[in-house]
Short mmCIF file of C-alpha atoms and ligand atoms in Angstrom, two decimals:
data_model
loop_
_atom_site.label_atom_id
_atom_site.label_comp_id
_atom_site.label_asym_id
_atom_site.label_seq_id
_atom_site.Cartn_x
_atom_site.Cartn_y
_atom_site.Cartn_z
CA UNK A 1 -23.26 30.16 55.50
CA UNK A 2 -22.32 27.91 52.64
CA UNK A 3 -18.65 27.49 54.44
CA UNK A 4 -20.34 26.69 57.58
CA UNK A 5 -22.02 23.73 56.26
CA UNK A 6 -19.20 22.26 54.51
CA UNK A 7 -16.55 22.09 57.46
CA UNK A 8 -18.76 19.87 59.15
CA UNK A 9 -19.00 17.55 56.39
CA UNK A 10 -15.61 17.34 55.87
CA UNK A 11 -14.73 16.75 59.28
CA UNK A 12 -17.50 13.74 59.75
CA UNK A 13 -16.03 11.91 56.31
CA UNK A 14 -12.58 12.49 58.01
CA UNK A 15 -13.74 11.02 61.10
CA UNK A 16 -15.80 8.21 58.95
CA UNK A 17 -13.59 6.68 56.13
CA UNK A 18 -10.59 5.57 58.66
CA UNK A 19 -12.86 3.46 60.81
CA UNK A 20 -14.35 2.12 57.74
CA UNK A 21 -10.76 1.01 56.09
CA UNK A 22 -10.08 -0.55 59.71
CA UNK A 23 -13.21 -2.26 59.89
CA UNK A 24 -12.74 -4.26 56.29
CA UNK A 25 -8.97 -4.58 56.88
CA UNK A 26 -9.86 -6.75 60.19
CA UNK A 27 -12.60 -8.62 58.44
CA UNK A 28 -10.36 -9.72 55.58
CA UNK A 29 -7.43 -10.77 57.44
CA UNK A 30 -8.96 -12.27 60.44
CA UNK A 31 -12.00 -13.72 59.30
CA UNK A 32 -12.59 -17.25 58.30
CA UNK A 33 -15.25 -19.55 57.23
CA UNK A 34 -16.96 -22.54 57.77
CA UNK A 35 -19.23 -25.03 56.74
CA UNK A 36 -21.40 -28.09 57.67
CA UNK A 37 -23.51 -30.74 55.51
CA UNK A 38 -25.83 -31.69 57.84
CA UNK A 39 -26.83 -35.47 57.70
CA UNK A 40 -29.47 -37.12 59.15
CA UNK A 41 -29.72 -39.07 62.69
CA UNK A 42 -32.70 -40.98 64.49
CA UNK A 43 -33.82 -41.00 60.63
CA UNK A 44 -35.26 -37.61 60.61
CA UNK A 45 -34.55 -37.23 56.94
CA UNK A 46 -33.30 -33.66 57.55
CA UNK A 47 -31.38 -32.05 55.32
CA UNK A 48 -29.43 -28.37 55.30
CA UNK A 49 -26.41 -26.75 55.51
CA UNK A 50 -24.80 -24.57 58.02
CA UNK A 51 -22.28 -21.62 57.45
CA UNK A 52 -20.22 -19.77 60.11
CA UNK A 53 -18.04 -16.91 59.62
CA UNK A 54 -15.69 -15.76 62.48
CA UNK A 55 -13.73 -12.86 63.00
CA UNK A 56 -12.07 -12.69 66.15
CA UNK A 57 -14.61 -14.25 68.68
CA UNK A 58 -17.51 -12.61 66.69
CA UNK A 59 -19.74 -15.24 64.27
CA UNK A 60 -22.48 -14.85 62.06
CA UNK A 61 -24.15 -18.29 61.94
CA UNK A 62 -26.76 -18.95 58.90
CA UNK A 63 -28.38 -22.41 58.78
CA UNK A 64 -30.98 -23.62 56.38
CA UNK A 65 -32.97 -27.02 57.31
CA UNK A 66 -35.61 -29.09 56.08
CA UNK A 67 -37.78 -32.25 57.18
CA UNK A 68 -37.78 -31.26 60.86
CA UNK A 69 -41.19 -31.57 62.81
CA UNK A 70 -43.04 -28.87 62.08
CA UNK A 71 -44.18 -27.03 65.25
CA UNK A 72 -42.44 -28.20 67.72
CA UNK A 73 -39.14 -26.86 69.55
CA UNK A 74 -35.82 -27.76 67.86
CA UNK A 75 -32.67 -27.25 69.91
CA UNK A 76 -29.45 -26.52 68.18
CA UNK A 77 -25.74 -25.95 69.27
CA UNK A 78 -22.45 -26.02 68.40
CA UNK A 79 -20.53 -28.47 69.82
CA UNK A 80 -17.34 -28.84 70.50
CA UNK A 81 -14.27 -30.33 72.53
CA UNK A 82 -14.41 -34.02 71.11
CA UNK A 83 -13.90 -35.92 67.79
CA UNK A 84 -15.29 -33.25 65.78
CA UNK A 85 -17.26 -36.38 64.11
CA UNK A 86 -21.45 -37.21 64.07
CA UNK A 87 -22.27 -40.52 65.30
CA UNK A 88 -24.34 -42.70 62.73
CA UNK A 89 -27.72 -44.48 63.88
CA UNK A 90 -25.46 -47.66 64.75
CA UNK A 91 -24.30 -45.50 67.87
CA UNK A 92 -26.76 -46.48 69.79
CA UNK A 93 -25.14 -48.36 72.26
CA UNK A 94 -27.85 -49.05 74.61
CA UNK A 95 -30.30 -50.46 72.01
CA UNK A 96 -33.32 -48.28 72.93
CA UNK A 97 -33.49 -47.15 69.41
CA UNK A 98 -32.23 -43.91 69.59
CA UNK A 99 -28.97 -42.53 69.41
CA UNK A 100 -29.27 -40.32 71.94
CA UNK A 101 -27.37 -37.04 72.88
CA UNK A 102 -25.29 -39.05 75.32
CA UNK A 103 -24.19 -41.90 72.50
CA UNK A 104 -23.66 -38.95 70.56
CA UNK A 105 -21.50 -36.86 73.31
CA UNK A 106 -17.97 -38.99 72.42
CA UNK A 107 -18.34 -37.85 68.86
CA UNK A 108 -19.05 -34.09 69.11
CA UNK A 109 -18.75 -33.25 72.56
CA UNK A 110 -20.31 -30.78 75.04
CA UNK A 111 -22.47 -27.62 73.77
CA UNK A 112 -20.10 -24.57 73.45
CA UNK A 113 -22.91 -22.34 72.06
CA UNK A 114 -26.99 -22.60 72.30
CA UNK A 115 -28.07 -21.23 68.60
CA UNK A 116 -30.81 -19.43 70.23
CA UNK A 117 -33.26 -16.68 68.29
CA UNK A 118 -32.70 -13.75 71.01
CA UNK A 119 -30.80 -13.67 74.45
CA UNK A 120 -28.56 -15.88 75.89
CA UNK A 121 -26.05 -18.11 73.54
CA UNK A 122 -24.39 -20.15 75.98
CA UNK A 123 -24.85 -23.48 77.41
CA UNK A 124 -27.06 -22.26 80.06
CA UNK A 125 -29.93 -21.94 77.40
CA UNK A 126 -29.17 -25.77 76.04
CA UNK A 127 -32.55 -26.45 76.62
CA UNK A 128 -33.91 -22.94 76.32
CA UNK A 129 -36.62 -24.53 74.23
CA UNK A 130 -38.87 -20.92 73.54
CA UNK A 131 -35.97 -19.63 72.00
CA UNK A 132 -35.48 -22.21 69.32
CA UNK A 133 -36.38 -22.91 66.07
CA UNK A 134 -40.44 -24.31 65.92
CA UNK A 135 -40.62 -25.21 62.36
CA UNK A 136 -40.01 -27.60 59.99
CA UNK A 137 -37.95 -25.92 57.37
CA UNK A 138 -35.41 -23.98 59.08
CA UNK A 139 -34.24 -20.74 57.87
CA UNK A 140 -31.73 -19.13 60.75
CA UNK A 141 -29.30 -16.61 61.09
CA UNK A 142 -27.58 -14.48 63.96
CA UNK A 143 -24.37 -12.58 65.14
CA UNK A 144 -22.98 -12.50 68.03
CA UNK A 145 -19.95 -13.24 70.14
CA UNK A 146 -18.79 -16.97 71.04
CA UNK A 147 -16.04 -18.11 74.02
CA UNK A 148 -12.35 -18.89 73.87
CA UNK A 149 -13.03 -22.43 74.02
CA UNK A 150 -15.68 -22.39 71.37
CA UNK A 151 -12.97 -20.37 68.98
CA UNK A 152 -10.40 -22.63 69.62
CA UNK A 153 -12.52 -25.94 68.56
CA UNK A 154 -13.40 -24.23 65.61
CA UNK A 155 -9.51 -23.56 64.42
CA UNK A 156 -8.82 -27.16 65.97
CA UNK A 157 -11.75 -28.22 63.30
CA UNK A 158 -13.60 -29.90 66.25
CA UNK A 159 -16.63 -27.73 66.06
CA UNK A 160 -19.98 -29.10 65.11
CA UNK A 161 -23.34 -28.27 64.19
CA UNK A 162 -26.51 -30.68 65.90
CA UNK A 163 -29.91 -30.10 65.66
CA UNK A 164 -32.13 -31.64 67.96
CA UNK A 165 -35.94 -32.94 68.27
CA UNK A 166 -37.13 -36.20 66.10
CA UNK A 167 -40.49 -37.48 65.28
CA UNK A 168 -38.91 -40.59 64.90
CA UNK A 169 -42.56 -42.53 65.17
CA UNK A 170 -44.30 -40.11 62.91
CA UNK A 171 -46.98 -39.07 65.41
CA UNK A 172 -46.66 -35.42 64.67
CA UNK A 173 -45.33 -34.91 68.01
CA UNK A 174 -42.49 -35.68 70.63
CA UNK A 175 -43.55 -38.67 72.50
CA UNK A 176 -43.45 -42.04 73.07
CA UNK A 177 -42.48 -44.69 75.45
CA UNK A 178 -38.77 -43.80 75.36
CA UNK A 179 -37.67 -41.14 78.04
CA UNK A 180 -34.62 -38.94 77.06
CA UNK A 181 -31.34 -39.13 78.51
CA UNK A 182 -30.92 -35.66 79.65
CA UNK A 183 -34.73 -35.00 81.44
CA UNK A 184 -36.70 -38.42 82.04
CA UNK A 185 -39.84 -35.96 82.27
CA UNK A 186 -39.71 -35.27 78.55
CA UNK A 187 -39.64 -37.79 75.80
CA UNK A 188 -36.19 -38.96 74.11
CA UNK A 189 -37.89 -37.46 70.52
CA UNK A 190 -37.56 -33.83 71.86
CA UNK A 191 -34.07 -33.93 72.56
CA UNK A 192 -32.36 -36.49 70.95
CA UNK A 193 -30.38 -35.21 67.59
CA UNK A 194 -32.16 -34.96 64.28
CA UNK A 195 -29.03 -33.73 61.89
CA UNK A 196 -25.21 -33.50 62.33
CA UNK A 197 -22.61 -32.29 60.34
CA UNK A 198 -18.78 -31.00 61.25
CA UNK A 199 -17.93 -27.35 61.06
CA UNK A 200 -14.98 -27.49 58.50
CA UNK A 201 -12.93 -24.87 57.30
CA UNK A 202 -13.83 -23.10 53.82
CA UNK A 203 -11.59 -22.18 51.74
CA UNK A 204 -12.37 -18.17 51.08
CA UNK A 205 -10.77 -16.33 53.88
CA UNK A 206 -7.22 -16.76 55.86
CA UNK A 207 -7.48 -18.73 59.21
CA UNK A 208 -4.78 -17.08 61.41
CA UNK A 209 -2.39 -19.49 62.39
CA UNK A 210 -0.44 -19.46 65.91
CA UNK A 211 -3.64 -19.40 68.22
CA UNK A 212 -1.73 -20.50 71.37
CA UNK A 213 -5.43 -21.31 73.02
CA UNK A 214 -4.92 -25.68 72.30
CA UNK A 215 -6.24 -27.30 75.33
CA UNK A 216 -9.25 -24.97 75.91
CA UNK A 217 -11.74 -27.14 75.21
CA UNK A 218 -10.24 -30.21 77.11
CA UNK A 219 -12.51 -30.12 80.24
CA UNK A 220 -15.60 -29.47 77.56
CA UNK A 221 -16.36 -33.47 78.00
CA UNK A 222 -16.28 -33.36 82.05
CA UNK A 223 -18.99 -30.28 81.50
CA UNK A 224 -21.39 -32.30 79.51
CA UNK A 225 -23.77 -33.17 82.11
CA UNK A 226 -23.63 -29.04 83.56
CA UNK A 227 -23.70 -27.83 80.17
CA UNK A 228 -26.72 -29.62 78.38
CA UNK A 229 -27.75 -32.39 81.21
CA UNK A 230 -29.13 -31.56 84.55
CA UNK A 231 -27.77 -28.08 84.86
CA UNK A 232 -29.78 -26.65 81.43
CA UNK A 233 -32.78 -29.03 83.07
CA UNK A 234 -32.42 -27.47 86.53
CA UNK A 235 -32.68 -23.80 85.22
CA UNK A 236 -35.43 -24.57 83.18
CA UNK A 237 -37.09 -26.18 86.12
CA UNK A 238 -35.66 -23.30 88.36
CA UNK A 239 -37.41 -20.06 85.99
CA UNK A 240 -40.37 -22.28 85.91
CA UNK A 241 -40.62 -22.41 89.39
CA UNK A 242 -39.92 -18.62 89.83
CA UNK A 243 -42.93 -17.86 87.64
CA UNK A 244 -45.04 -19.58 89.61
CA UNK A 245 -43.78 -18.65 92.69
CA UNK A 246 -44.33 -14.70 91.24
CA UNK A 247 -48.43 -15.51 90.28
CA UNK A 248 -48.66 -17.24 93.46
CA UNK A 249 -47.30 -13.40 95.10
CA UNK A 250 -49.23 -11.62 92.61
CA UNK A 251 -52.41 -13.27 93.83
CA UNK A 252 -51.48 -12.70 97.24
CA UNK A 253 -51.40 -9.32 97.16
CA UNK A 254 -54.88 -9.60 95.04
CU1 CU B 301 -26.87 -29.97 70.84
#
């Protein structure tokens, strides 16, 4: 009886301890971190950090935020495939008094990830705006598994963190006058970026060097418009759509 019990045991610790000693091997030698001071834009006033660590194509992304309107839907992304740079307020080329996500586009590129709370993480959910951050102090983290391209623009230190969503006229909500770049059905405020800040490379952990993935991102700036412009806009406008085309069946059949 006794013996019976303890063979198993041994066996499953047998089975166990190698996969654990693999596991922490691979996370010490092939993980690497990064992080971002975010800086304000459209003078939100935010503040916060964000810190990424990668291993292999898997990241755990923690950001903490503050002074973003609370309440309302706040976009955020890595992007990548540019400068690896945040424009400043004096980016706004066209004088409309934002620097919108287009003016901002040259410096940090397209969106290789949506930093969504559940679901989808690509650029498809850009605009996926009821799985984003709501509130004004920002307190977000999540695993999960990025691109190629996104991987590479990290090692080529052109990654970077934007938030989106400004009260810029302190109304307590996105509006005004000014229509945004990407939807002209939705105010600039809810889409135009709120706090910036390059991914750099920390110094705990070993990047590995020899990626042979350069040129990845290069067609990231060609995708901008299909990645956070009309495409994210059509699907939005596309699942809206389908729901009402389901309660409009549902009542049918009523
Ligand atoms: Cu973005």
């Amino acid at each position: 009886m006794r013996k019976a019990f303890a063979l198993p045991t041994v066996a499953i610790a047998a089975a166990a301890f190698p996969l654990m000693a693999m596991s922490s091997a691979s996370a010490h030698e092939g993980a690497s971190s990064y992080q971002a001071d975010l800086g304000a834009l459209n003078q939100s006033g935010v503040t916060g950090t964000g810190m990424v660590t990668m291993d292999g194509n898997q990241v755990t992304v923690m950001i903490e935020a503050s002074g973003l309107l609370e309440g309302s839907p706040h976009a955020q992304h890595f992007h990548i495939g540019a400068q690896g740079t945040c424009p400043t307020d004096a980016d706004d080329t066209n004088a409309d008094g934002f620097v919108s996500v287009t003016e901002g586009a040259p410096f940090y590129g397209a969106i290789g990830s949506s930093l969504t709370t559940s679901g989808d993480t690509s650029p498809d959910s850009g605009l996926a705006i009821d799985r984003f951050p709501t509130t004004g102090t920002i307190s977000y983290e999540r695993t999960f598994e990025v691109t190629d391209d996104v991987h590479a623009s990290f090692e080529a230190g052109t990654a970077v963190l934007v938030l989106h969503g400004v009260d810029k006229d302190g109304s307590g909500a996105y509006d005004g006058t000014v229509m945004s770049d990407l939807d002209p059905t939705l105010p600039m405020e809810a889409t135009a970026p709120a706090a910036c800040g390059t991914l750099a490379a920390a110094q705990m952990g070993t990047a590995p060097s020899g990626g042979a993935e350069t040129g990845a991102g290069s067609t990231a700036g060609v995708e901008l418009s299909a990645a956070f412009g009309v495409g994210a806009v059509a699907l939005v406008g596309a699942a809206a759509a389908g729901a009402v085309a389901y309660r409009r069946r549902l009542a049918d059949q009523a």
